[in-house]
PDB file of N, CA and C in Angstrom:
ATOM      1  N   UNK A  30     -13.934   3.580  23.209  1.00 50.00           N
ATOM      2  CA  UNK A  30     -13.640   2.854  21.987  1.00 50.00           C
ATOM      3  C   UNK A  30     -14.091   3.687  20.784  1.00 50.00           C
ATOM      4  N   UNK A  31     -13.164   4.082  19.517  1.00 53.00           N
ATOM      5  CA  UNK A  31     -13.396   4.567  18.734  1.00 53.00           C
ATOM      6  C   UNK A  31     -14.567   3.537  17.654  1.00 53.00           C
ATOM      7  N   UNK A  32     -15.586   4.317  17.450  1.00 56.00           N
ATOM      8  CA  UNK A  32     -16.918   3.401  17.020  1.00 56.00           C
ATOM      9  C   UNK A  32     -16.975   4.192  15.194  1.00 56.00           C
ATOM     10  N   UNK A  33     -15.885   4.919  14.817  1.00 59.00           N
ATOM     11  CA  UNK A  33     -15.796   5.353  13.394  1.00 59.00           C
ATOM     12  C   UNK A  33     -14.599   4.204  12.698  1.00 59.00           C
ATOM     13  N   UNK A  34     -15.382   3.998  11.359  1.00 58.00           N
ATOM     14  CA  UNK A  34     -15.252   3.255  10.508  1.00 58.00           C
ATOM     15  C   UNK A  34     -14.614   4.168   9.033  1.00 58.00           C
ATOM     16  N   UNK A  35     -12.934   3.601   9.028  1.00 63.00           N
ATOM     17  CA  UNK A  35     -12.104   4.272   8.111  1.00 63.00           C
ATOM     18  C   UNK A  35     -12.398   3.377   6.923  1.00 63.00           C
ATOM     19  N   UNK A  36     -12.387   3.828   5.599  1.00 65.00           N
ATOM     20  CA  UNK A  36     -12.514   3.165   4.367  1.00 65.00           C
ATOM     21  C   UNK A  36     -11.955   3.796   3.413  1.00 65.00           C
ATOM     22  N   UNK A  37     -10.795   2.678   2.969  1.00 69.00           N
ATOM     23  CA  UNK A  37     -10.057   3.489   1.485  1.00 69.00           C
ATOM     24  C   UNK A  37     -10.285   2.658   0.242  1.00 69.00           C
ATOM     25  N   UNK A  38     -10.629   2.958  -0.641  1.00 71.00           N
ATOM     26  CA  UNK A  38     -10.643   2.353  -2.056  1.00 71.00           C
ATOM     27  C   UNK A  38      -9.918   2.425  -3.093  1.00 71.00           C
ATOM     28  N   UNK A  39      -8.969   1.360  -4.002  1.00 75.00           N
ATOM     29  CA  UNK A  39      -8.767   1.949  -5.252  1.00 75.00           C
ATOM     30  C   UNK A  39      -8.973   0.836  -6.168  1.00 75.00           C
ATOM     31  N   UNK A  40      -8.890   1.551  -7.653  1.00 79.00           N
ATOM     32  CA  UNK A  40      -8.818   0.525  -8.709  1.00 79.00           C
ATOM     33  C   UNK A  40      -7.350   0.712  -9.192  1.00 79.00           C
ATOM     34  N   UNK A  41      -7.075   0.492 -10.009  1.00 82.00           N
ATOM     35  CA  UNK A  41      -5.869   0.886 -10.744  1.00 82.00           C
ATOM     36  C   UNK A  41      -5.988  -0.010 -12.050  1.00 82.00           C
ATOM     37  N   UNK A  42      -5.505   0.367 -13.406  1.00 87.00           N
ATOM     38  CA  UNK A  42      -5.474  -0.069 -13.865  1.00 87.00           C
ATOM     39  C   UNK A  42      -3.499  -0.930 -14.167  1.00 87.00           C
ATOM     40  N   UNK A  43      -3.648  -2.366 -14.353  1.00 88.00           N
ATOM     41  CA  UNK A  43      -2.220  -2.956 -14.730  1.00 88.00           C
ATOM     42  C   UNK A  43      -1.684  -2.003 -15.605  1.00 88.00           C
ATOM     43  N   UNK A  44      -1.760  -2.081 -16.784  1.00 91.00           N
ATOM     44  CA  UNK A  44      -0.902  -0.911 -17.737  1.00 91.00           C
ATOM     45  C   UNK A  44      -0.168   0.670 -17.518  1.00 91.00           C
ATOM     46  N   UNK A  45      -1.538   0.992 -16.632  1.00 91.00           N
ATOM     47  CA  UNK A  45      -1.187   2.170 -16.140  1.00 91.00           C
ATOM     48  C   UNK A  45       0.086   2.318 -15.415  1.00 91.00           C
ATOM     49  N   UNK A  46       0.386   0.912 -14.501  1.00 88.00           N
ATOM     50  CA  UNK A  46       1.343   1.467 -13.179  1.00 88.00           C
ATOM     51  C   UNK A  46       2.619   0.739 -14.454  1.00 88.00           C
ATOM     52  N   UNK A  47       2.251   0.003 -15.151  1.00 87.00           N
ATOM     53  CA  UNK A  47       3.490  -0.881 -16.055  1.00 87.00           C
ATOM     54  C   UNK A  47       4.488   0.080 -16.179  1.00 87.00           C
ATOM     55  N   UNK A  48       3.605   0.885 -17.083  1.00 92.00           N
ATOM     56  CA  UNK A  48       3.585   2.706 -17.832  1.00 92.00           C
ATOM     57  C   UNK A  48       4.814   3.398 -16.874  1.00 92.00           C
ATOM     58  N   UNK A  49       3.985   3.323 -15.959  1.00 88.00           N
ATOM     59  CA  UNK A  49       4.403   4.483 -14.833  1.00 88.00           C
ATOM     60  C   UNK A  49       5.952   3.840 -14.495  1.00 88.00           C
ATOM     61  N   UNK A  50       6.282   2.808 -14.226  1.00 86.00           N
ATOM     62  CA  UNK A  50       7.542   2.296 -13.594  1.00 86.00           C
ATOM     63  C   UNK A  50       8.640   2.454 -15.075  1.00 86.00           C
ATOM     64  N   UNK A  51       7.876   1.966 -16.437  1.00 87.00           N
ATOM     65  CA  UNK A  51       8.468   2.129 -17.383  1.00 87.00           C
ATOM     66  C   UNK A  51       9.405   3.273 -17.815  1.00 87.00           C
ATOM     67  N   UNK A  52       8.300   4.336 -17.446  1.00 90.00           N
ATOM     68  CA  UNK A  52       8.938   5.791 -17.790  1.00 90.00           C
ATOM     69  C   UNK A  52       9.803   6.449 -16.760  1.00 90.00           C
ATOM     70  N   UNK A  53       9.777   5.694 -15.473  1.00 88.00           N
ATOM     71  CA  UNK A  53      10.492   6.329 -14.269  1.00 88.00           C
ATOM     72  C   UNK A  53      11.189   5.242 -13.375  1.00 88.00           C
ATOM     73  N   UNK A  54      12.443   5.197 -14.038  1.00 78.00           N
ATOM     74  CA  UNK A  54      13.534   3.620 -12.864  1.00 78.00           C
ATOM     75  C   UNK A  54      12.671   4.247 -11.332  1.00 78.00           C
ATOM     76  N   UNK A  55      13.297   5.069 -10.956  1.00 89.00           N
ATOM     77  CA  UNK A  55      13.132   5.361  -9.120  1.00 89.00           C
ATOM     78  C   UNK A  55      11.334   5.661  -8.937  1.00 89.00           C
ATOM     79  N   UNK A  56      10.664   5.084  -9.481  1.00 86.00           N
ATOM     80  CA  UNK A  56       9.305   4.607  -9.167  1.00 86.00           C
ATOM     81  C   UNK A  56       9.206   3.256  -8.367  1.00 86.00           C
ATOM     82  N   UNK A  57      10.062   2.076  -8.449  1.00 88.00           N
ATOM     83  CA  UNK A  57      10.182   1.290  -7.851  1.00 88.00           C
ATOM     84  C   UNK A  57      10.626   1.447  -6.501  1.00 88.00           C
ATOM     85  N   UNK A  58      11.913   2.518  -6.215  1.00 88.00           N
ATOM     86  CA  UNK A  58      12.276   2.686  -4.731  1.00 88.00           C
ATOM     87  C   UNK A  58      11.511   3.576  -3.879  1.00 88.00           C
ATOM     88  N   UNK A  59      10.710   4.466  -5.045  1.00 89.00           N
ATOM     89  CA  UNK A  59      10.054   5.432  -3.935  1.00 89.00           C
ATOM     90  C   UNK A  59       8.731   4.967  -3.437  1.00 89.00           C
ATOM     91  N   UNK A  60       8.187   3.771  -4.218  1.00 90.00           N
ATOM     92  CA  UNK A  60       6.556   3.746  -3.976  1.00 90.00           C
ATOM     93  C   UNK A  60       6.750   1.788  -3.237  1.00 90.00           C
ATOM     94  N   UNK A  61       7.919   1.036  -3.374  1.00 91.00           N
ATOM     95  CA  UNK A  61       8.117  -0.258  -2.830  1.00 91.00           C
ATOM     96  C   UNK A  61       9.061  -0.742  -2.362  1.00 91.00           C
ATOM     97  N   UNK A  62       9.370  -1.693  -1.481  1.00 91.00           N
ATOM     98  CA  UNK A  62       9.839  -2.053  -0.519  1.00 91.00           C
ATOM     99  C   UNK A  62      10.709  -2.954  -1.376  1.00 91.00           C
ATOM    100  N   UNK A  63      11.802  -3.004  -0.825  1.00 90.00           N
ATOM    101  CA  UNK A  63      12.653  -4.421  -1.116  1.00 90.00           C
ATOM    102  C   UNK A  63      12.084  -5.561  -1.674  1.00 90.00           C
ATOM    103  N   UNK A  64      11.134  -6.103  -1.015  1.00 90.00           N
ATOM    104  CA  UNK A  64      10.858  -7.268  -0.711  1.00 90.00           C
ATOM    105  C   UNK A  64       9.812  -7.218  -1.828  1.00 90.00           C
ATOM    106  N   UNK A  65       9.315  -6.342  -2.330  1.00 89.00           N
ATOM    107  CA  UNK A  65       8.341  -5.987  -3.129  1.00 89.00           C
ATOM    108  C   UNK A  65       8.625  -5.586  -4.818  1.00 89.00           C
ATOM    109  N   UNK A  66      10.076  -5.795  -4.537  1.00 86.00           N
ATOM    110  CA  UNK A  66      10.543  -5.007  -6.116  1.00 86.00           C
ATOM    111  C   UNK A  66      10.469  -6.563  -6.948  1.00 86.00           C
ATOM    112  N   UNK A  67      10.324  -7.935  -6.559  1.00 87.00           N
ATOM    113  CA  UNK A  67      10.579  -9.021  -7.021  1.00 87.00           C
ATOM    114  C   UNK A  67       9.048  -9.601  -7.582  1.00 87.00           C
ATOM    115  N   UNK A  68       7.907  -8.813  -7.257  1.00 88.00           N
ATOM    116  CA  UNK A  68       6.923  -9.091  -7.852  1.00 88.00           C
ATOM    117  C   UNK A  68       6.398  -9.139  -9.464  1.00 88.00           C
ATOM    118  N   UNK A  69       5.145  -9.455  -9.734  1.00 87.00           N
ATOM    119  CA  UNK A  69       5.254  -9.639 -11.001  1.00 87.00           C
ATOM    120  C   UNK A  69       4.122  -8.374 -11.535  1.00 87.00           C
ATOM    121  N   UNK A  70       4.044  -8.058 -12.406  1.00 86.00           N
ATOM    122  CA  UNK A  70       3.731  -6.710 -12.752  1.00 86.00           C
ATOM    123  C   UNK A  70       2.216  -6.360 -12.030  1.00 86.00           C
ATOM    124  N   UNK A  71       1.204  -7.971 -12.798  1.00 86.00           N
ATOM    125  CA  UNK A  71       0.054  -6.908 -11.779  1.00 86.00           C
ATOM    126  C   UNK A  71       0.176  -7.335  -9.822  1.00 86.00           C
ATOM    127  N   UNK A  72       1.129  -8.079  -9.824  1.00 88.00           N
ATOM    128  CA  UNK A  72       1.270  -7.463  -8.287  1.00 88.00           C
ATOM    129  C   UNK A  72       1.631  -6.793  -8.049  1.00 88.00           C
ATOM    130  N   UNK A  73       2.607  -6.262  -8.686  1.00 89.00           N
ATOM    131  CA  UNK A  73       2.837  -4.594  -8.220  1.00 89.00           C
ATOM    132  C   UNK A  73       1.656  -3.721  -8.602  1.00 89.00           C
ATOM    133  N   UNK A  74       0.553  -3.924  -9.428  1.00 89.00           N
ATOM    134  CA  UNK A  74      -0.381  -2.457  -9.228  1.00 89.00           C
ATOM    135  C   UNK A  74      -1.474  -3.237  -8.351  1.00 89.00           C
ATOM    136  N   UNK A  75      -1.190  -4.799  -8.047  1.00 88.00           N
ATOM    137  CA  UNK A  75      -2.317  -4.443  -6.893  1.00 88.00           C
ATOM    138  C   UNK A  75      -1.862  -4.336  -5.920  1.00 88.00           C
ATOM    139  N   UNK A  76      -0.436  -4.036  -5.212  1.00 90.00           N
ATOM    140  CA  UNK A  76       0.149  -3.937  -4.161  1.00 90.00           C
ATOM    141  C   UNK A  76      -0.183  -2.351  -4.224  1.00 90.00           C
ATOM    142  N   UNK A  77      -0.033  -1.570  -5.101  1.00 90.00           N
ATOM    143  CA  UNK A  77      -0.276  -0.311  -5.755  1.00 90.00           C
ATOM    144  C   UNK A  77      -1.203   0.789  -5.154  1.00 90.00           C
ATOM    145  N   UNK A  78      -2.573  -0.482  -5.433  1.00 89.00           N
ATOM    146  CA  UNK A  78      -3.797  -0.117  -5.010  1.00 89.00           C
ATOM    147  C   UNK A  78      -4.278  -0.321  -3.925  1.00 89.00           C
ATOM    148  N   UNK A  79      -3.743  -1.272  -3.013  1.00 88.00           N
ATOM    149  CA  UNK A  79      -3.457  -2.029  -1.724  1.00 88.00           C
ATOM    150  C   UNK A  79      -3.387  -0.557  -0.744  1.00 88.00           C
ATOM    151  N   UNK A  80      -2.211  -0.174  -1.254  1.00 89.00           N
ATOM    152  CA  UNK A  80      -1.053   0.855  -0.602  1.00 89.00           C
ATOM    153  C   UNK A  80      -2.044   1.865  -0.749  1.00 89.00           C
ATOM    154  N   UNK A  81      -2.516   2.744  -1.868  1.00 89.00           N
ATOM    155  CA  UNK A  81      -3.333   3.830  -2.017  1.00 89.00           C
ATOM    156  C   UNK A  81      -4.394   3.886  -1.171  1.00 89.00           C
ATOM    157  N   UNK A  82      -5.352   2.561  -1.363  1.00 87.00           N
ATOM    158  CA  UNK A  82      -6.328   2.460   0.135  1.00 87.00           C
ATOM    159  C   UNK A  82      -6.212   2.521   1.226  1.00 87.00           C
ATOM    160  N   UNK A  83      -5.135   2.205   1.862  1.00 85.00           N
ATOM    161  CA  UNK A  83      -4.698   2.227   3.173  1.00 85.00           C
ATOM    162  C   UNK A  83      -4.120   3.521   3.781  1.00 85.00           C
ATOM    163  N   UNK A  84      -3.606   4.131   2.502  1.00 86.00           N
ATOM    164  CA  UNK A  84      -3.123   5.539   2.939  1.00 86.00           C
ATOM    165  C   UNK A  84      -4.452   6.699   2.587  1.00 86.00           C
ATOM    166  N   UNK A  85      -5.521   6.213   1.901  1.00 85.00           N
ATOM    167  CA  UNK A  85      -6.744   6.815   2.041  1.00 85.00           C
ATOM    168  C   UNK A  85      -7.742   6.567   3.533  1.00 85.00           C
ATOM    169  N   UNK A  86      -7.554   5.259   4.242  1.00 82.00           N
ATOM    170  CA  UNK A  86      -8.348   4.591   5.186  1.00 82.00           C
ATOM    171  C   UNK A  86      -7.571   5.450   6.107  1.00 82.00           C
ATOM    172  N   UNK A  87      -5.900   5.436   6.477  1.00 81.00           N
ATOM    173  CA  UNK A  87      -5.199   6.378   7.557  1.00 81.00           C
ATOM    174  C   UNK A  87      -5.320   7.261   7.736  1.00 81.00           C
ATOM    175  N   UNK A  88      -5.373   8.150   6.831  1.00 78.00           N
ATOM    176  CA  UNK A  88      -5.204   9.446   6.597  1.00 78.00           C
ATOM    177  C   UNK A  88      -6.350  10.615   7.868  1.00 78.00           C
ATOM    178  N   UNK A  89      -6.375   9.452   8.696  1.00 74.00           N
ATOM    179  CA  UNK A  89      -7.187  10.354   9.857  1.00 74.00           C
ATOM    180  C   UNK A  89      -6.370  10.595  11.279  1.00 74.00           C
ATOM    181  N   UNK A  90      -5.316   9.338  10.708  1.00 74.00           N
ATOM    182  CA  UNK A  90      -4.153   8.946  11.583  1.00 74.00           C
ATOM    183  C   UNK A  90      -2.776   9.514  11.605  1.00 74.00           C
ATOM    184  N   UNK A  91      -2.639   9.435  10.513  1.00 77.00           N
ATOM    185  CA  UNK A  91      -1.259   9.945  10.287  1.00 77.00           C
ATOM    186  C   UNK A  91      -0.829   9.935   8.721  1.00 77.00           C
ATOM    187  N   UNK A  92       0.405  10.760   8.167  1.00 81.00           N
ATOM    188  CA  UNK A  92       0.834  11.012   6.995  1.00 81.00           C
ATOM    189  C   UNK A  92       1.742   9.538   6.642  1.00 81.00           C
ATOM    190  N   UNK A  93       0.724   9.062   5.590  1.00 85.00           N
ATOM    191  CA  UNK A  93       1.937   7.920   5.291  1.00 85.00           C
ATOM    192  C   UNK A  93       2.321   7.603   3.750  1.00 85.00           C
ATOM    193  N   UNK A  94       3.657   7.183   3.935  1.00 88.00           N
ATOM    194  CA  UNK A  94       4.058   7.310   1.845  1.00 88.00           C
ATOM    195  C   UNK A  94       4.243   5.989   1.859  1.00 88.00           C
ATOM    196  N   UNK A  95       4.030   6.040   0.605  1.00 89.00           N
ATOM    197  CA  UNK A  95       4.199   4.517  -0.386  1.00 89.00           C
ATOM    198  C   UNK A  95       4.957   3.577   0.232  1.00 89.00           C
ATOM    199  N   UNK A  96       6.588   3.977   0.631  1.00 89.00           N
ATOM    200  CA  UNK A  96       7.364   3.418   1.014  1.00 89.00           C
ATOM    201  C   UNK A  96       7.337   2.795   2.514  1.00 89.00           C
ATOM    202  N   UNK A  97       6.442   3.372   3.117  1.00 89.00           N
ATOM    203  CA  UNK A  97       6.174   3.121   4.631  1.00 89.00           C
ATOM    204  C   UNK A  97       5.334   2.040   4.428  1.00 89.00           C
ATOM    205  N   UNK A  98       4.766   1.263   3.537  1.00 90.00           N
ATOM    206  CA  UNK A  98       3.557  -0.022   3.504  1.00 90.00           C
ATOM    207  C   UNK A  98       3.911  -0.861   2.766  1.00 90.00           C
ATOM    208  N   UNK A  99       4.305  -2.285   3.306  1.00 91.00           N
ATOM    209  CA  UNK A  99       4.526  -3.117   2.717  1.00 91.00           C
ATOM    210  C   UNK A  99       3.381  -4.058   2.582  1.00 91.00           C
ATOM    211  N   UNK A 100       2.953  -4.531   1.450  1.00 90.00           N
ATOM    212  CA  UNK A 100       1.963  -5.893   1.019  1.00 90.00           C
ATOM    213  C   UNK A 100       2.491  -7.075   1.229  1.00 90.00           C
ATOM    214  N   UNK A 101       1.960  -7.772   2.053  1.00 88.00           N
ATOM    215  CA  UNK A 101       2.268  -8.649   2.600  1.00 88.00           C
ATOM    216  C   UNK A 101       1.112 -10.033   1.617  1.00 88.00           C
ATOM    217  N   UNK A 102       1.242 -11.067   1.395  1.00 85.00           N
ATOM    218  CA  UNK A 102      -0.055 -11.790   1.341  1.00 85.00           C
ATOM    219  C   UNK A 102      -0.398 -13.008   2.271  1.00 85.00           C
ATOM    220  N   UNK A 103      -1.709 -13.110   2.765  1.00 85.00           N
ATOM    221  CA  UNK A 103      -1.240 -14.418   3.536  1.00 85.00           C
ATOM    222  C   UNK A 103      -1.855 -15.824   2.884  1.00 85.00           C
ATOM    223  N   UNK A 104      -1.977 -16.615   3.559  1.00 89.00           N
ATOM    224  CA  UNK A 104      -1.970 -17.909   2.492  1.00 89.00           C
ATOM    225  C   UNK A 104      -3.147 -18.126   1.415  1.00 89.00           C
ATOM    226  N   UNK A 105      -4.318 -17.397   2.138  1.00 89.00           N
ATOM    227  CA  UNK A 105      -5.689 -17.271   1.210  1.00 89.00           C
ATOM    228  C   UNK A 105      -5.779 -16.405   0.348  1.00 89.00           C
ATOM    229  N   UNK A 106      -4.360 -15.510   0.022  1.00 80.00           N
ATOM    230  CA  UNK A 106      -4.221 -14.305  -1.076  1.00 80.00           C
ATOM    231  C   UNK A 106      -4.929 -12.778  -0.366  1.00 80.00           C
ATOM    232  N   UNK A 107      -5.618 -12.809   1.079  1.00 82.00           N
ATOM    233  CA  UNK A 107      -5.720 -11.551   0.911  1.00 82.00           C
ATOM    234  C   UNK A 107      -4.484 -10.734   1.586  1.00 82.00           C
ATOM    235  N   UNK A 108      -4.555  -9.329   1.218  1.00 80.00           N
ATOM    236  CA  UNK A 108      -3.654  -9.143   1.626  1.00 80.00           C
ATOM    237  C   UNK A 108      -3.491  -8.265   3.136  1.00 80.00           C
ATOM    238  N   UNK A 109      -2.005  -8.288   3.609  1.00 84.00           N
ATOM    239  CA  UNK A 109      -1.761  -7.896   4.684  1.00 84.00           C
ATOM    240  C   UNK A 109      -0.987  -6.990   4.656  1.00 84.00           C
ATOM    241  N   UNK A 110      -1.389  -5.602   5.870  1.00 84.00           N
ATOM    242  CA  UNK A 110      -0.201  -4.533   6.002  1.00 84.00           C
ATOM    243  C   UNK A 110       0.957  -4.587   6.782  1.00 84.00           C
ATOM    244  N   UNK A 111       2.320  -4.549   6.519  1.00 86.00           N
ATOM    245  CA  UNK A 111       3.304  -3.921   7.287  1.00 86.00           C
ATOM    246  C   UNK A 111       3.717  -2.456   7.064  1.00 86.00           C
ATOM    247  N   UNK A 112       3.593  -1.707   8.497  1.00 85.00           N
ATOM    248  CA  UNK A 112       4.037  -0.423   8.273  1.00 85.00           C
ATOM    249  C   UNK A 112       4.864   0.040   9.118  1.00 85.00           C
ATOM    250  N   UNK A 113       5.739   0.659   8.507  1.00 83.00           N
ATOM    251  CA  UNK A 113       6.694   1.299   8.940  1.00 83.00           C
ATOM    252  C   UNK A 113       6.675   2.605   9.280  1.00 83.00           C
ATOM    253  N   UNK A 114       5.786   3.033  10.464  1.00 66.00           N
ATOM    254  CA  UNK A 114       5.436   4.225  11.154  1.00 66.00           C
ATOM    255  C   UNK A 114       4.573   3.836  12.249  1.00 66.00           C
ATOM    256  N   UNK A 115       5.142   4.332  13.431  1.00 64.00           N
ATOM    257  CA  UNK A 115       4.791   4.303  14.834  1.00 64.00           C
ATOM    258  C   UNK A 115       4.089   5.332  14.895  1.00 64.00           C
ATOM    259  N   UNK A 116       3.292   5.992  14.256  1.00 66.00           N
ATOM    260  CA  UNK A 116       2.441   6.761  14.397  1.00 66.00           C
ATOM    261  C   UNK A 116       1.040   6.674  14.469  1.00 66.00           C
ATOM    262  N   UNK A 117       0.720   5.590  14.169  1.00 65.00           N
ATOM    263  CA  UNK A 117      -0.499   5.151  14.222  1.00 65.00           C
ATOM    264  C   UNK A 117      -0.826   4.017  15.354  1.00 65.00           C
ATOM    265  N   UNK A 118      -2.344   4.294  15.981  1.00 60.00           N
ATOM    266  CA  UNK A 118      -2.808   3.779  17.244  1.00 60.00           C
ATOM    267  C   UNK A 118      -2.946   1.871  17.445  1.00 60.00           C
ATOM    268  N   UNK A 119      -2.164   1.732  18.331  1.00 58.00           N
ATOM    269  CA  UNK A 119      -2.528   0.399  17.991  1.00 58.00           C
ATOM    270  C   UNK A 119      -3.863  -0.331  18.088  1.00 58.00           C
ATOM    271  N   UNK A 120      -5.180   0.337  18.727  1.00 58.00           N
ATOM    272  CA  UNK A 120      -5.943  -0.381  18.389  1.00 58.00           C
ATOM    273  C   UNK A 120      -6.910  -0.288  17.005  1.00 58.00           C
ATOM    274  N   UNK A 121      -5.990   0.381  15.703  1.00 58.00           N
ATOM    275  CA  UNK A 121      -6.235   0.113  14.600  1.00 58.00           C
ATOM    276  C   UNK A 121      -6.549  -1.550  14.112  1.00 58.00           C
ATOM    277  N   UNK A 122      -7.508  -1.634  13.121  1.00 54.00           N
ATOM    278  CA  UNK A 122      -7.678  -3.130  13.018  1.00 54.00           C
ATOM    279  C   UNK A 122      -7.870  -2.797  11.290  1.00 54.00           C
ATOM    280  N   UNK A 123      -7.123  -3.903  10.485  1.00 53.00           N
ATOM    281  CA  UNK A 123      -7.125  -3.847   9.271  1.00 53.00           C
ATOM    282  C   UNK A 123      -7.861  -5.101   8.975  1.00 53.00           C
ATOM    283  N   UNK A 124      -9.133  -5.543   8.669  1.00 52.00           N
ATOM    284  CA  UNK A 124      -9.584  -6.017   7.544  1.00 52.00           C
ATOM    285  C   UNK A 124      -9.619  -6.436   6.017  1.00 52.00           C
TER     286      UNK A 124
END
């Protein structure tokens, strides 16, 4: 049993990612999912920051982009990963 403990962090600031989608249409397709383009602004930078941690926490696992992680939320608001890469072990456990 793997007994190492992965940890990714981010902040982001709302304005910043506003900014960022503002100045670039195909910021939305390259960094979110379908299902994700219908959010409201700071859910998209905390889906943002969601995404950045998780691809900081993997990154021992495998190469993963924006577009491969979907934010999911479940009923108590935290949130949940879907990913779209079979590259990673299933007895990964997300917290």
């Amino acid at each position: 049993m793997n007994k190492n403990i992965y940890l990714g962090i981010d902040i982001e600031k709302i304005s910043r990612i506003n900014k960022l989608i503002e100045e670039n249409s195909l910021v939305m397709d390259r960094l979110y999912t379908k299902n994700e383009s219908t959010l409201t602004k700071s859910q998209i930078a905390s889906n943002f920051a969601v995404k950045e941690a998780a691809i900081k926490a993997l990154s021992s696992f495998t190469i993963l982009k924006f577009s491969e992680i979907e934010i999911l939320r479940m009923k108590n608001g935290k949130p949940s990963l879907k990913i779209f890469n079979k590259k990673i072990p299933k007895n990964v456990a997300f917290e």
